[in-house]
PDB file of C-alpha atoms in Angstrom:
ATOM      1  CA  MET A  13       3.834 -15.824 -23.035  1.00  0.00           C
ATOM      2  CA  SER A  14       0.783 -14.028 -24.383  1.00  0.00           C
ATOM      3  CA  GLU A  15      -2.661 -14.637 -23.024  1.00  0.00           C
ATOM      4  CA  LYS A  16      -4.977 -17.104 -24.866  1.00  0.00           C
ATOM      5  CA  GLU A  17      -7.364 -15.550 -27.423  1.00  0.00           C
ATOM      6  CA  PRO A  18     -10.683 -14.957 -25.704  1.00  0.00           C
ATOM      7  CA  HIS A  19     -13.787 -16.824 -26.936  1.00  0.00           C
ATOM      8  CA  PRO A  20     -16.815 -14.644 -26.160  1.00  0.00           C
ATOM      9  CA  PRO A  21     -20.290 -16.037 -26.750  1.00  0.00           C
ATOM     10  CA  HIS A  22     -21.333 -13.052 -28.880  1.00  0.00           C
ATOM     11  CA  PRO A  23     -19.792  -9.930 -30.231  1.00  0.00           C
ATOM     12  CA  LEU A  24     -19.972  -6.474 -28.759  1.00  0.00           C
ATOM     13  CA  LEU A  25     -23.440  -4.999 -28.737  1.00  0.00           C
ATOM     14  CA  ALA A  26     -23.122  -1.333 -29.045  1.00  0.00           C
ATOM     15  CA  ALA A  27     -26.746  -0.599 -28.271  1.00  0.00           C
ATOM     16  CA  TYR A  28     -26.022  -1.499 -24.627  1.00  0.00           C
ATOM     17  CA  TYR A  29     -22.353  -0.859 -24.061  1.00  0.00           C
ATOM     18  CA  ASP A  30     -19.373   0.533 -26.119  1.00  0.00           C
ATOM     19  CA  LYS A  31     -16.659  -1.549 -24.881  1.00  0.00           C
ATOM     20  CA  MET A  32     -16.533  -5.325 -23.870  1.00  0.00           C
ATOM     21  CA  GLU A  33     -15.048  -4.319 -20.581  1.00  0.00           C
ATOM     22  CA  LYS A  34     -18.337  -2.594 -19.816  1.00  0.00           C
ATOM     23  CA  ARG A  35     -20.512  -5.608 -20.447  1.00  0.00           C
ATOM     24  CA  PRO A  36     -20.300  -7.199 -16.909  1.00  0.00           C
ATOM     25  CA  ALA A  37     -21.444  -3.937 -15.293  1.00  0.00           C
ATOM     26  CA  PHE A  38     -24.340  -3.579 -17.759  1.00  0.00           C
ATOM     27  CA  VAL A  39     -25.422  -7.061 -17.225  1.00  0.00           C
ATOM     28  CA  ARG A  40     -25.211  -6.811 -13.482  1.00  0.00           C
ATOM     29  CA  ALA A  41     -27.115  -3.592 -13.363  1.00  0.00           C
ATOM     30  CA  ILE A  42     -29.930  -4.647 -15.712  1.00  0.00           C
ATOM     31  CA  PHE A  43     -30.598  -7.846 -13.666  1.00  0.00           C
ATOM     32  CA  ASP A  44     -30.513  -5.920 -10.445  1.00  0.00           C
ATOM     33  CA  ARG A  45     -33.158  -3.531 -11.754  1.00  0.00           C
ATOM     34  CA  THR A  46     -35.350  -6.366 -13.138  1.00  0.00           C
ATOM     35  CA  ALA A  47     -35.032  -8.951 -10.356  1.00  0.00           C
ATOM     36  CA  ARG A  48     -38.378  -8.423  -8.728  1.00  0.00           C
ATOM     37  CA  HIS A  49     -40.131  -8.855 -12.079  1.00  0.00           C
ATOM     38  CA  TYR A  50     -37.918 -11.639 -13.514  1.00  0.00           C
ATOM     39  CA  ASP A  51     -40.106 -14.698 -12.854  1.00  0.00           C
ATOM     40  CA  ARG A  52     -43.047 -12.950 -14.403  1.00  0.00           C
ATOM     41  CA  ILE A  53     -41.130 -12.081 -17.601  1.00  0.00           C
ATOM     42  CA  ASN A  54     -39.465 -15.468 -17.733  1.00  0.00           C
ATOM     43  CA  ALA A  55     -42.920 -16.999 -17.926  1.00  0.00           C
ATOM     44  CA  ILE A  56     -43.524 -14.978 -21.058  1.00  0.00           C
ATOM     45  CA  PHE A  57     -40.084 -15.651 -22.504  1.00  0.00           C
ATOM     46  CA  SER A  58     -39.969 -19.471 -21.884  1.00  0.00           C
ATOM     47  CA  LEU A  59     -42.373 -20.506 -24.663  1.00  0.00           C
ATOM     48  CA  GLY A  60     -44.432 -22.756 -22.359  1.00  0.00           C
ATOM     49  CA  THR A  61     -41.388 -24.771 -21.136  1.00  0.00           C
ATOM     50  CA  GLY A  62     -40.644 -24.480 -17.577  1.00  0.00           C
ATOM     51  CA  ARG A  63     -40.294 -26.656 -14.420  1.00  0.00           C
ATOM     52  CA  TRP A  64     -40.901 -29.903 -16.209  1.00  0.00           C
ATOM     53  CA  TYR A  65     -38.261 -29.205 -18.732  1.00  0.00           C
ATOM     54  CA  ARG A  66     -35.669 -28.056 -16.288  1.00  0.00           C
ATOM     55  CA  ARG A  67     -36.266 -31.121 -13.971  1.00  0.00           C
ATOM     56  CA  TRP A  68     -36.294 -33.439 -16.911  1.00  0.00           C
ATOM     57  CA  MET A  69     -33.038 -32.169 -18.247  1.00  0.00           C
ATOM     58  CA  LEU A  70     -31.346 -32.386 -14.936  1.00  0.00           C
ATOM     59  CA  ARG A  71     -32.315 -36.021 -14.626  1.00  0.00           C
ATOM     60  CA  GLN A  72     -31.128 -36.650 -18.197  1.00  0.00           C
ATOM     61  CA  ALA A  73     -27.773 -35.241 -17.362  1.00  0.00           C
ATOM     62  CA  GLY A  74     -27.400 -37.554 -14.475  1.00  0.00           C
ATOM     63  CA  LEU A  75     -28.294 -35.515 -11.375  1.00  0.00           C
ATOM     64  CA  LYS A  76     -29.182 -37.754  -8.497  1.00  0.00           C
ATOM     65  CA  ALA A  77     -30.160 -37.423  -4.763  1.00  0.00           C
ATOM     66  CA  GLY A  78     -27.330 -36.402  -2.550  1.00  0.00           C
ATOM     67  CA  ASP A  79     -25.174 -34.832  -5.345  1.00  0.00           C
ATOM     68  CA  ARG A  80     -23.320 -31.673  -4.394  1.00  0.00           C
ATOM     69  CA  VAL A  81     -24.701 -29.162  -6.825  1.00  0.00           C
ATOM     70  CA  LEU A  82     -23.430 -25.744  -7.962  1.00  0.00           C
ATOM     71  CA  ASP A  83     -25.898 -23.656 -10.050  1.00  0.00           C
ATOM     72  CA  ILE A  84     -24.197 -20.996 -11.919  1.00  0.00           C
ATOM     73  CA  ALA A  85     -25.970 -17.647 -12.747  1.00  0.00           C
ATOM     74  CA  THR A  86     -28.865 -19.043 -10.475  1.00  0.00           C
ATOM     75  CA  GLY A  87     -30.902 -15.823 -10.788  1.00  0.00           C
ATOM     76  CA  THR A  88     -34.208 -16.170  -8.917  1.00  0.00           C
ATOM     77  CA  GLY A  89     -33.526 -19.941  -8.596  1.00  0.00           C
ATOM     78  CA  LEU A  90     -35.562 -21.333 -11.392  1.00  0.00           C
ATOM     79  CA  LEU A  91     -33.054 -24.082 -12.189  1.00  0.00           C
ATOM     80  CA  ALA A  92     -31.797 -24.482  -8.698  1.00  0.00           C
ATOM     81  CA  ARG A  93     -35.214 -25.136  -7.309  1.00  0.00           C
ATOM     82  CA  GLU A  94     -35.553 -28.196  -9.603  1.00  0.00           C
ATOM     83  CA  ALA A  95     -32.005 -29.255  -8.688  1.00  0.00           C
ATOM     84  CA  ALA A  96     -32.858 -29.024  -4.977  1.00  0.00           C
ATOM     85  CA  ALA A  97     -36.019 -31.260  -5.634  1.00  0.00           C
ATOM     86  CA  ILE A  98     -33.740 -33.988  -6.883  1.00  0.00           C
ATOM     87  CA  ALA A  99     -30.549 -33.652  -4.871  1.00  0.00           C
ATOM     88  CA  GLY A 100     -31.930 -32.136  -1.781  1.00  0.00           C
ATOM     89  CA  PRO A 101     -31.864 -28.390  -0.797  1.00  0.00           C
ATOM     90  CA  ALA A 102     -28.888 -28.752   1.639  1.00  0.00           C
ATOM     91  CA  HIS A 103     -26.763 -30.057  -1.255  1.00  0.00           C
ATOM     92  CA  VAL A 104     -27.437 -27.052  -3.711  1.00  0.00           C
ATOM     93  CA  THR A 105     -25.552 -23.827  -3.829  1.00  0.00           C
ATOM     94  CA  GLY A 106     -26.634 -20.981  -6.148  1.00  0.00           C
ATOM     95  CA  LEU A 107     -24.197 -18.468  -7.538  1.00  0.00           C
ATOM     96  CA  ASP A 108     -24.930 -15.122  -9.355  1.00  0.00           C
ATOM     97  CA  MET A 109     -23.250 -11.773  -9.981  1.00  0.00           C
ATOM     98  CA  SER A 110     -26.461  -9.887  -9.345  1.00  0.00           C
ATOM     99  CA  ALA A 111     -27.331  -9.090  -5.664  1.00  0.00           C
ATOM    100  CA  GLY A 112     -30.843  -8.276  -6.714  1.00  0.00           C
ATOM    101  CA  MET A 113     -31.528 -11.652  -8.205  1.00  0.00           C
ATOM    102  CA  LEU A 114     -29.986 -13.417  -5.127  1.00  0.00           C
ATOM    103  CA  ALA A 115     -32.327 -11.368  -2.941  1.00  0.00           C
ATOM    104  CA  GLN A 116     -35.266 -12.659  -4.821  1.00  0.00           C
ATOM    105  CA  CYS A 117     -34.022 -16.227  -4.808  1.00  0.00           C
ATOM    106  CA  ARG A 118     -33.464 -16.041  -1.064  1.00  0.00           C
ATOM    107  CA  ARG A 119     -37.217 -15.156  -0.423  1.00  0.00           C
ATOM    108  CA  THR A 120     -38.413 -18.535  -1.720  1.00  0.00           C
ATOM    109  CA  LEU A 121     -35.596 -21.056  -1.926  1.00  0.00           C
ATOM    110  CA  PRO A 122     -33.747 -22.439   1.163  1.00  0.00           C
ATOM    111  CA  ILE A 123     -30.284 -23.002  -0.456  1.00  0.00           C
ATOM    112  CA  ALA A 124     -26.894 -21.524   0.008  1.00  0.00           C
ATOM    113  CA  LEU A 125     -26.280 -18.463  -2.189  1.00  0.00           C
ATOM    114  CA  VAL A 126     -23.047 -16.793  -3.213  1.00  0.00           C
ATOM    115  CA  LEU A 127     -22.454 -13.431  -5.001  1.00  0.00           C
ATOM    116  CA  ALA A 128     -19.637 -14.054  -7.472  1.00  0.00           C
ATOM    117  CA  ASP A 129     -18.650 -14.125 -11.152  1.00  0.00           C
ATOM    118  CA  ALA A 130     -18.897 -17.377 -13.103  1.00  0.00           C
ATOM    119  CA  GLN A 131     -15.406 -17.134 -14.342  1.00  0.00           C
ATOM    120  CA  GLN A 132     -13.954 -16.676 -10.908  1.00  0.00           C
ATOM    121  CA  LEU A 133     -15.619 -19.338  -8.664  1.00  0.00           C
ATOM    122  CA  PRO A 134     -14.895 -19.012  -4.937  1.00  0.00           C
ATOM    123  CA  PHE A 135     -14.886 -22.724  -4.340  1.00  0.00           C
ATOM    124  CA  ALA A 136     -12.223 -25.386  -3.782  1.00  0.00           C
ATOM    125  CA  ASP A 137     -11.104 -27.478  -6.630  1.00  0.00           C
ATOM    126  CA  GLU A 138     -12.984 -30.816  -6.957  1.00  0.00           C
ATOM    127  CA  SER A 139     -15.648 -29.927  -4.573  1.00  0.00           C
ATOM    128  CA  VAL A 140     -18.773 -30.274  -6.651  1.00  0.00           C
ATOM    129  CA  ASP A 141     -20.469 -33.390  -8.191  1.00  0.00           C
ATOM    130  CA  PHE A 142     -22.817 -31.550 -10.656  1.00  0.00           C
ATOM    131  CA  LEU A 143     -22.649 -28.082 -12.121  1.00  0.00           C
ATOM    132  CA  SER A 144     -25.636 -26.518 -13.829  1.00  0.00           C
ATOM    133  CA  MET A 145     -26.237 -23.181 -15.736  1.00  0.00           C
ATOM    134  CA  GLY A 146     -29.583 -22.136 -17.151  1.00  0.00           C
ATOM    135  CA  TYR A 147     -29.837 -19.670 -20.045  1.00  0.00           C
ATOM    136  CA  ALA A 148     -26.883 -17.499 -18.935  1.00  0.00           C
ATOM    137  CA  LEU A 149     -23.996 -18.685 -20.993  1.00  0.00           C
ATOM    138  CA  ARG A 150     -24.455 -15.779 -23.441  1.00  0.00           C
ATOM    139  CA  HIS A 151     -23.578 -13.527 -20.360  1.00  0.00           C
ATOM    140  CA  VAL A 152     -20.112 -14.718 -19.681  1.00  0.00           C
ATOM    141  CA  GLY A 153     -17.153 -12.911 -21.096  1.00  0.00           C
ATOM    142  CA  ASP A 154     -15.091 -15.856 -22.284  1.00  0.00           C
ATOM    143  CA  LEU A 155     -16.328 -19.403 -22.912  1.00  0.00           C
ATOM    144  CA  ASP A 156     -12.995 -21.145 -22.332  1.00  0.00           C
ATOM    145  CA  ARG A 157     -12.341 -19.275 -19.052  1.00  0.00           C
ATOM    146  CA  ALA A 158     -15.849 -20.097 -17.712  1.00  0.00           C
ATOM    147  CA  PHE A 159     -15.615 -23.740 -18.653  1.00  0.00           C
ATOM    148  CA  GLU A 160     -12.062 -23.960 -17.157  1.00  0.00           C
ATOM    149  CA  ALA A 161     -13.523 -22.701 -13.896  1.00  0.00           C
ATOM    150  CA  PHE A 162     -16.382 -25.145 -14.149  1.00  0.00           C
ATOM    151  CA  ARG A 163     -14.069 -27.921 -14.752  1.00  0.00           C
ATOM    152  CA  ASP A 164     -11.767 -27.046 -11.814  1.00  0.00           C
ATOM    153  CA  VAL A 165     -14.521 -27.082  -9.203  1.00  0.00           C
ATOM    154  CA  LEU A 166     -15.981 -30.392 -10.400  1.00  0.00           C
ATOM    155  CA  LYS A 167     -14.891 -33.679  -8.917  1.00  0.00           C
ATOM    156  CA  PRO A 168     -13.273 -36.296 -11.173  1.00  0.00           C
ATOM    157  CA  GLY A 169     -16.233 -37.797 -12.997  1.00  0.00           C
ATOM    158  CA  GLY A 170     -18.505 -34.858 -12.167  1.00  0.00           C
ATOM    159  CA  ARG A 171     -21.031 -33.569 -14.686  1.00  0.00           C
ATOM    160  CA  VAL A 172     -21.744 -30.205 -16.206  1.00  0.00           C
ATOM    161  CA  MET A 173     -25.106 -29.271 -17.704  1.00  0.00           C
ATOM    162  CA  ILE A 174     -25.805 -26.085 -19.616  1.00  0.00           C
ATOM    163  CA  LEU A 175     -29.234 -24.984 -20.893  1.00  0.00           C
ATOM    164  CA  GLU A 176     -29.471 -22.404 -23.564  1.00  0.00           C
ATOM    165  CA  ILE A 177     -31.753 -21.025 -26.345  1.00  0.00           C
ATOM    166  CA  GLY A 178     -30.458 -20.488 -29.836  1.00  0.00           C
ATOM    167  CA  GLN A 179     -31.576 -19.657 -33.434  1.00  0.00           C
ATOM    168  CA  ALA A 180     -33.859 -22.000 -35.122  1.00  0.00           C
ATOM    169  CA  ARG A 181     -32.582 -24.103 -37.991  1.00  0.00           C
ATOM    170  CA  TYR A 182     -35.267 -23.155 -40.582  1.00  0.00           C
ATOM    171  CA  SER A 183     -35.946 -19.773 -41.990  1.00  0.00           C
ATOM    172  CA  LEU A 184     -39.653 -19.700 -41.197  1.00  0.00           C
ATOM    173  CA  ALA A 185     -39.030 -20.825 -37.712  1.00  0.00           C
ATOM    174  CA  ARG A 186     -36.280 -18.193 -37.296  1.00  0.00           C
ATOM    175  CA  THR A 187     -38.641 -15.444 -38.522  1.00  0.00           C
ATOM    176  CA  VAL A 188     -41.330 -16.506 -35.942  1.00  0.00           C
ATOM    177  CA  LEU A 189     -38.771 -16.738 -33.087  1.00  0.00           C
ATOM    178  CA  ARG A 190     -37.315 -13.273 -34.021  1.00  0.00           C
ATOM    179  CA  PHE A 191     -40.819 -11.763 -34.040  1.00  0.00           C
ATOM    180  CA  TYR A 192     -41.924 -13.376 -30.799  1.00  0.00           C
ATOM    181  CA  LEU A 193     -38.546 -12.956 -28.809  1.00  0.00           C
ATOM    182  CA  GLY A 194     -37.389  -9.784 -30.481  1.00  0.00           C
ATOM    183  CA  ARG A 195     -40.719  -7.894 -30.472  1.00  0.00           C
ATOM    184  CA  VAL A 196     -43.620  -9.473 -28.652  1.00  0.00           C
ATOM    185  CA  VAL A 197     -41.720 -10.494 -25.466  1.00  0.00           C
ATOM    186  CA  PRO A 198     -40.042  -7.118 -25.000  1.00  0.00           C
ATOM    187  CA  LEU A 199     -43.211  -5.424 -25.544  1.00  0.00           C
ATOM    188  CA  LEU A 200     -45.213  -7.551 -23.122  1.00  0.00           C
ATOM    189  CA  SER A 201     -42.455  -7.483 -20.554  1.00  0.00           C
ATOM    190  CA  GLY A 202     -42.324  -3.730 -20.620  1.00  0.00           C
ATOM    191  CA  VAL A 203     -46.165  -3.546 -20.159  1.00  0.00           C
ATOM    192  CA  ALA A 204     -46.525  -6.338 -17.560  1.00  0.00           C
ATOM    193  CA  ALA A 205     -43.365  -5.531 -15.568  1.00  0.00           C
ATOM    194  CA  SER A 206     -41.271  -2.497 -16.270  1.00  0.00           C
ATOM    195  CA  LYS A 207     -39.426  -0.504 -18.856  1.00  0.00           C
ATOM    196  CA  ASP A 208     -36.157  -2.088 -17.804  1.00  0.00           C
ATOM    197  CA  SER A 209     -37.757  -5.505 -18.232  1.00  0.00           C
ATOM    198  CA  GLY A 210     -38.497  -4.695 -21.848  1.00  0.00           C
ATOM    199  CA  THR A 211     -34.888  -3.649 -22.278  1.00  0.00           C
ATOM    200  CA  LEU A 212     -33.638  -6.768 -20.708  1.00  0.00           C
ATOM    201  CA  MET A 213     -35.742  -8.909 -23.146  1.00  0.00           C
ATOM    202  CA  ARG A 214     -34.577  -6.979 -26.067  1.00  0.00           C
ATOM    203  CA  TYR A 215     -31.055  -7.573 -24.802  1.00  0.00           C
ATOM    204  CA  TYR A 216     -31.791 -11.296 -24.443  1.00  0.00           C
ATOM    205  CA  TRP A 217     -32.926 -11.553 -28.093  1.00  0.00           C
ATOM    206  CA  ASP A 218     -29.823  -9.631 -29.359  1.00  0.00           C
ATOM    207  CA  THR A 219     -27.621 -12.058 -27.418  1.00  0.00           C
ATOM    208  CA  ILE A 220     -29.533 -15.045 -28.874  1.00  0.00           C
ATOM    209  CA  ALA A 221     -29.501 -13.573 -32.383  1.00  0.00           C
ATOM    210  CA  THR A 222     -25.624 -13.103 -32.342  1.00  0.00           C
ATOM    211  CA  CYS A 223     -24.528 -16.098 -30.158  1.00  0.00           C
ATOM    212  CA  VAL A 224     -21.906 -18.425 -31.478  1.00  0.00           C
ATOM    213  CA  PRO A 225     -23.374 -21.647 -32.919  1.00  0.00           C
ATOM    214  CA  PRO A 226     -23.619 -24.796 -30.846  1.00  0.00           C
ATOM    215  CA  ALA A 227     -20.545 -26.305 -32.500  1.00  0.00           C
ATOM    216  CA  GLU A 228     -18.369 -23.556 -30.944  1.00  0.00           C
ATOM    217  CA  ILE A 229     -19.755 -24.148 -27.511  1.00  0.00           C
ATOM    218  CA  ILE A 230     -19.066 -27.938 -27.931  1.00  0.00           C
ATOM    219  CA  SER A 231     -15.573 -27.124 -29.187  1.00  0.00           C
ATOM    220  CA  SER A 232     -14.898 -25.052 -26.170  1.00  0.00           C
ATOM    221  CA  LEU A 233     -16.098 -27.616 -23.697  1.00  0.00           C
ATOM    222  CA  LYS A 234     -13.807 -30.259 -25.399  1.00  0.00           C
ATOM    223  CA  ARG A 235     -10.938 -27.739 -25.590  1.00  0.00           C
ATOM    224  CA  VAL A 236     -10.859 -27.360 -21.770  1.00  0.00           C
ATOM    225  CA  GLY A 237     -10.969 -31.014 -21.164  1.00  0.00           C
ATOM    226  CA  PHE A 238     -14.507 -32.220 -20.813  1.00  0.00           C
ATOM    227  CA  SER A 239     -15.265 -35.689 -22.116  1.00  0.00           C
ATOM    228  CA  ASP A 240     -18.585 -37.259 -23.313  1.00  0.00           C
ATOM    229  CA  VAL A 241     -19.604 -33.788 -24.539  1.00  0.00           C
ATOM    230  CA  ARG A 242     -23.136 -33.965 -26.019  1.00  0.00           C
ATOM    231  CA  GLN A 243     -25.703 -31.530 -27.310  1.00  0.00           C
ATOM    232  CA  GLN A 244     -29.497 -32.135 -27.401  1.00  0.00           C
ATOM    233  CA  THR A 245     -32.018 -29.865 -29.040  1.00  0.00           C
ATOM    234  CA  SER A 246     -35.800 -29.553 -27.966  1.00  0.00           C
ATOM    235  CA  LEU A 247     -38.458 -27.796 -29.936  1.00  0.00           C
ATOM    236  CA  GLY A 248     -35.714 -26.626 -32.384  1.00  0.00           C
ATOM    237  CA  VAL A 249     -34.365 -23.933 -30.175  1.00  0.00           C
ATOM    238  CA  PHE A 250     -33.775 -25.086 -26.608  1.00  0.00           C
ATOM    239  CA  HIS A 251     -30.282 -26.587 -26.415  1.00  0.00           C
ATOM    240  CA  SER A 252     -28.649 -28.603 -23.600  1.00  0.00           C
ATOM    241  CA  TYR A 253     -24.970 -29.206 -23.354  1.00  0.00           C
ATOM    242  CA  THR A 254     -23.592 -31.955 -21.143  1.00  0.00           C
ATOM    243  CA  GLY A 255     -20.049 -33.189 -20.412  1.00  0.00           C
ATOM    244  CA  ARG A 256     -18.058 -35.114 -17.740  1.00  0.00           C
ATOM    245  CA  LYS A 257     -14.757 -34.275 -15.992  1.00  0.00           C
ATOM    246  CA  VAL A 258     -12.232 -36.908 -16.757  1.00  0.00           C
ATOM    247  CA  SER A 259     -11.650 -39.130 -13.716  1.00  0.00           C
TER     248      SER A 259
END
């Protein structure tokens, strides 16, 4: 039997790697090199949203005290920190493929941390109540494979919440977003942090500009078996995707 057709979140970006197989190594390396500057450049990138938005979306998605949480691509812990404030630090585990990002997270956040790939989760099936991912879906290799892994570790009735940023709907807003995220943010990041930080932010924009539309993400979540799949948009560009594992 042939393997299923992959569903990458965006096409190959030749400015950064020449084969899809090289993307994970590129992503891991660029995050390792920029980890100590990441919180600073994220403040520039986030368009004024931040802790309030992350915590609000977690509550909207149904996270509650005592839930066992797995935060995928946790990075420096920006989303995991808000999850810990709701569920309790002892109930939150952060996972990332970048050792550098986990090292930064470990300095300020007392949660369990695991170095691993989002598509190969080293956790028992049906062991998590709530799974979150913040602004990292564009970095997985295959939407279906990632969502299948998410589904498997969730308990029956467990919830998934994914935050992402996408293209604006209207042309003027798209132009403004392209200028800000494609030019201003990389320039400021390069000046305020490091040359690699500027490269990371240019890569961020390129993944946003070429990312599949929300409808494809919704279809993938449904295709692997999530129910009650919903998408919510804030400020025209910030998307949240939620779903529930069938009991």
